[in-house]
Amino acid sequence: MKESTITTKILNSLNRREGEWYYKVVATPFQIAGLPDIIGLSQGRFQAIEIKINRGKYKCHVRGLLTSLQYATLTKIAGLGGNSRVGLYLEGDLGFYLIPFKHVKNYRLITDFKSENREYFTFFT
């Protein structure tokens, strides 16, 4: 699946949650580089989610999927009190993982999240 398809599925899944609102940031030539793919609010707290697709590289670190600019942006948002996460889709899965940024910063392996089944959400069809 393409990243745009995955992003739409994740966005639809997140917006079904009570008391939360999410929006897809549309990329344009005039946009600030490094902005997260999805922004939103949950219980009054700013949410920033960068969508990443892993196509079979389960041995790599989650941090390795982010560009340095994306990493810096998520770090700044988290430092200002926002909730930064990576929405990770593993190719072939029927859902996605929402990985808290503190785990991304600790260079957690993708296999750790798959085995722990942490914050896993299935796509609603």
PDB file of C-alpha atoms in Angstrom:
ATOM      1  CA  MET A   1       0.000   0.000   0.000  1.00  0.00           C
ATOM      2  CA  LYS A   2       1.083   3.586  -0.636  1.00  0.00           C
ATOM      3  CA  GLU A   3       1.843   5.924   2.270  1.00  0.00           C
ATOM      4  CA  SER A   4      -1.136   8.122   1.348  1.00  0.00           C
ATOM      5  CA  THR A   5      -3.486   5.119   1.627  1.00  0.00           C
ATOM      6  CA  ILE A   6      -1.981   4.109   4.973  1.00  0.00           C
ATOM      7  CA  THR A   7      -2.197   7.699   6.254  1.00  0.00           C
ATOM      8  CA  THR A   8      -5.888   7.891   5.317  1.00  0.00           C
ATOM      9  CA  LYS A   9      -6.603   4.583   7.082  1.00  0.00           C
ATOM     10  CA  ILE A  10      -4.732   5.711  10.203  1.00  0.00           C
ATOM     11  CA  LEU A  11      -6.495   9.088  10.164  1.00  0.00           C
ATOM     12  CA  ASN A  12      -9.923   7.447   9.866  1.00  0.00           C
ATOM     13  CA  SER A  13      -9.091   5.038  12.677  1.00  0.00           C
ATOM     14  CA  LEU A  14      -7.879   7.822  14.992  1.00  0.00           C
ATOM     15  CA  ASN A  15     -10.886  10.054  14.321  1.00  0.00           C
ATOM     16  CA  ARG A  16     -13.236   7.276  15.473  1.00  0.00           C
ATOM     17  CA  ARG A  17     -11.851   7.655  18.995  1.00  0.00           C
ATOM     18  CA  GLU A  18     -14.099   9.619  21.343  1.00  0.00           C
ATOM     19  CA  GLY A  19     -12.876  13.074  22.332  1.00  0.00           C
ATOM     20  CA  GLU A  20     -10.052  13.218  19.814  1.00  0.00           C
ATOM     21  CA  TRP A  21      -9.583  15.130  16.560  1.00  0.00           C
ATOM     22  CA  TYR A  22      -6.915  14.600  13.904  1.00  0.00           C
ATOM     23  CA  TYR A  23      -6.090  16.299  10.610  1.00  0.00           C
ATOM     24  CA  LYS A  24      -3.845  15.329   7.682  1.00  0.00           C
ATOM     25  CA  VAL A  25      -1.250  18.004   6.972  1.00  0.00           C
ATOM     26  CA  VAL A  26      -1.272  18.544   3.201  1.00  0.00           C
ATOM     27  CA  ALA A  27       2.230  19.018   1.825  1.00  0.00           C
ATOM     28  CA  THR A  28       2.766  22.021  -0.435  1.00  0.00           C
ATOM     29  CA  PRO A  29       5.894  23.735  -1.760  1.00  0.00           C
ATOM     30  CA  PHE A  30       5.246  26.549   0.748  1.00  0.00           C
ATOM     31  CA  GLN A  31       4.977  24.296   3.812  1.00  0.00           C
ATOM     32  CA  ILE A  32       7.659  24.211   6.483  1.00  0.00           C
ATOM     33  CA  ALA A  33       9.762  21.101   5.865  1.00  0.00           C
ATOM     34  CA  GLY A  34       9.657  18.346   8.480  1.00  0.00           C
ATOM     35  CA  LEU A  35       6.096  18.870   9.712  1.00  0.00           C
ATOM     36  CA  PRO A  36       4.358  15.685  10.920  1.00  0.00           C
ATOM     37  CA  ASP A  37       1.884  13.941   8.598  1.00  0.00           C
ATOM     38  CA  ILE A  38      -0.991  14.151  11.093  1.00  0.00           C
ATOM     39  CA  ILE A  39      -1.732  16.724  13.792  1.00  0.00           C
ATOM     40  CA  GLY A  40      -4.564  16.741  16.279  1.00  0.00           C
ATOM     41  CA  LEU A  41      -5.888  17.183  19.788  1.00  0.00           C
ATOM     42  CA  SER A  42      -6.558  14.618  22.484  1.00  0.00           C
ATOM     43  CA  GLN A  43      -7.812  15.715  25.906  1.00  0.00           C
ATOM     44  CA  GLY A  44      -6.580  19.241  25.187  1.00  0.00           C
ATOM     45  CA  ARG A  45      -3.058  18.139  24.306  1.00  0.00           C
ATOM     46  CA  PHE A  46      -1.445  18.722  20.911  1.00  0.00           C
ATOM     47  CA  GLN A  47      -0.731  15.517  18.974  1.00  0.00           C
ATOM     48  CA  ALA A  48       1.875  15.092  16.228  1.00  0.00           C
ATOM     49  CA  ILE A  49       2.154  11.825  14.308  1.00  0.00           C
ATOM     50  CA  GLU A  50       4.718  11.052  11.620  1.00  0.00           C
ATOM     51  CA  ILE A  51       3.636   8.118   9.439  1.00  0.00           C
ATOM     52  CA  LYS A  52       6.258   5.587   8.421  1.00  0.00           C
ATOM     53  CA  ILE A  53       5.981   2.361   6.471  1.00  0.00           C
ATOM     54  CA  ASN A  54       8.449  -0.427   7.110  1.00  0.00           C
ATOM     55  CA  ARG A  55       8.757  -2.756   4.165  1.00  0.00           C
ATOM     56  CA  GLY A  56      10.330  -5.798   5.791  1.00  0.00           C
ATOM     57  CA  LYS A  57      13.292  -4.182   7.588  1.00  0.00           C
ATOM     58  CA  TYR A  58      12.289  -5.436  11.038  1.00  0.00           C
ATOM     59  CA  LYS A  59      15.859  -5.402  12.371  1.00  0.00           C
ATOM     60  CA  CYS A  60      16.261  -1.646  11.955  1.00  0.00           C
ATOM     61  CA  HIS A  61      15.697   1.010  14.609  1.00  0.00           C
ATOM     62  CA  VAL A  62      12.535   3.101  14.532  1.00  0.00           C
ATOM     63  CA  ARG A  63      14.749   6.215  14.653  1.00  0.00           C
ATOM     64  CA  GLY A  64      16.310   5.134  11.348  1.00  0.00           C
ATOM     65  CA  LEU A  65      12.981   5.595   9.559  1.00  0.00           C
ATOM     66  CA  LEU A  66      12.869   9.342  10.333  1.00  0.00           C
ATOM     67  CA  THR A  67      14.805  12.052   8.526  1.00  0.00           C
ATOM     68  CA  SER A  68      16.905  14.318  10.723  1.00  0.00           C
ATOM     69  CA  LEU A  69      14.429  17.159  10.110  1.00  0.00           C
ATOM     70  CA  GLN A  70      11.427  14.996  11.106  1.00  0.00           C
ATOM     71  CA  TYR A  71      13.289  13.870  14.220  1.00  0.00           C
ATOM     72  CA  ALA A  72      14.136  17.474  15.155  1.00  0.00           C
ATOM     73  CA  THR A  73      10.520  18.585  14.658  1.00  0.00           C
ATOM     74  CA  LEU A  74       9.107  15.763  16.809  1.00  0.00           C
ATOM     75  CA  THR A  75      11.742  16.526  19.466  1.00  0.00           C
ATOM     76  CA  LYS A  76      10.725  20.194  19.544  1.00  0.00           C
ATOM     77  CA  ILE A  77       6.999  19.377  19.771  1.00  0.00           C
ATOM     78  CA  ALA A  78       7.615  16.919  22.619  1.00  0.00           C
ATOM     79  CA  GLY A  79       9.854  19.439  24.386  1.00  0.00           C
ATOM     80  CA  LEU A  80       7.079  22.047  24.278  1.00  0.00           C
ATOM     81  CA  GLY A  81       4.571  19.684  25.900  1.00  0.00           C
ATOM     82  CA  GLY A  82       3.003  18.132  22.814  1.00  0.00           C
ATOM     83  CA  ASN A  83       2.608  14.410  22.283  1.00  0.00           C
ATOM     84  CA  SER A  84       4.904  13.244  19.467  1.00  0.00           C
ATOM     85  CA  ARG A  85       4.470   9.754  18.066  1.00  0.00           C
ATOM     86  CA  VAL A  86       5.405   7.687  15.052  1.00  0.00           C
ATOM     87  CA  GLY A  87       2.573   5.857  13.313  1.00  0.00           C
ATOM     88  CA  LEU A  88       4.323   2.734  12.080  1.00  0.00           C
ATOM     89  CA  TYR A  89       2.755   0.436   9.517  1.00  0.00           C
ATOM     90  CA  LEU A  90       4.500  -2.886   8.989  1.00  0.00           C
ATOM     91  CA  GLU A  91       3.906  -4.141   5.475  1.00  0.00           C
ATOM     92  CA  GLY A  92       1.286  -6.873   5.431  1.00  0.00           C
ATOM     93  CA  ASP A  93      -0.256  -6.018   8.812  1.00  0.00           C
ATOM     94  CA  LEU A  94      -3.924  -5.166   9.278  1.00  0.00           C
ATOM     95  CA  GLY A  95      -3.190  -2.239  11.539  1.00  0.00           C
ATOM     96  CA  PHE A  96      -0.544   0.126  12.830  1.00  0.00           C
ATOM     97  CA  TYR A  97       1.516   0.916  15.920  1.00  0.00           C
ATOM     98  CA  LEU A  98       1.508   4.321  17.604  1.00  0.00           C
ATOM     99  CA  ILE A  99       4.990   4.549  19.059  1.00  0.00           C
ATOM    100  CA  PRO A 100       5.580   7.187  21.756  1.00  0.00           C
ATOM    101  CA  PHE A 101       8.496   9.449  20.863  1.00  0.00           C
ATOM    102  CA  LYS A 102      10.418   8.571  24.040  1.00  0.00           C
ATOM    103  CA  HIS A 103      10.825   5.042  22.644  1.00  0.00           C
ATOM    104  CA  VAL A 104      11.917   6.366  19.262  1.00  0.00           C
ATOM    105  CA  LYS A 105      14.600   8.407  21.025  1.00  0.00           C
ATOM    106  CA  ASN A 106      15.794   5.275  22.827  1.00  0.00           C
ATOM    107  CA  TYR A 107      16.424   3.559  19.474  1.00  0.00           C
ATOM    108  CA  ARG A 108      13.959   0.751  20.155  1.00  0.00           C
ATOM    109  CA  LEU A 109      13.987  -1.977  17.520  1.00  0.00           C
ATOM    110  CA  ILE A 110      10.901  -2.508  15.406  1.00  0.00           C
ATOM    111  CA  THR A 111      10.857  -6.154  16.477  1.00  0.00           C
ATOM    112  CA  ASP A 112      10.410  -4.997  20.095  1.00  0.00           C
ATOM    113  CA  PHE A 113       7.153  -3.248  19.265  1.00  0.00           C
ATOM    114  CA  LYS A 114       5.855  -6.134  17.195  1.00  0.00           C
ATOM    115  CA  SER A 115       6.527  -8.637  20.001  1.00  0.00           C
ATOM    116  CA  GLU A 116       5.148  -6.402  22.762  1.00  0.00           C
ATOM    117  CA  ASN A 117       2.053  -5.537  20.704  1.00  0.00           C
ATOM    118  CA  ARG A 118       2.069  -2.059  22.300  1.00  0.00           C
ATOM    119  CA  GLU A 119      -0.433   0.558  21.163  1.00  0.00           C
ATOM    120  CA  TYR A 120      -1.540  -1.503  18.194  1.00  0.00           C
ATOM    121  CA  PHE A 121      -4.659  -0.391  16.347  1.00  0.00           C
ATOM    122  CA  THR A 122      -6.410  -2.310  13.615  1.00  0.00           C
ATOM    123  CA  PHE A 123      -7.755  -0.558  10.541  1.00  0.00           C
ATOM    124  CA  PHE A 124     -11.513  -0.225  10.343  1.00  0.00           C
ATOM    125  CA  THR A 125     -12.766  -1.232   6.912  1.00  0.00           C
TER     126      THR A 125
END
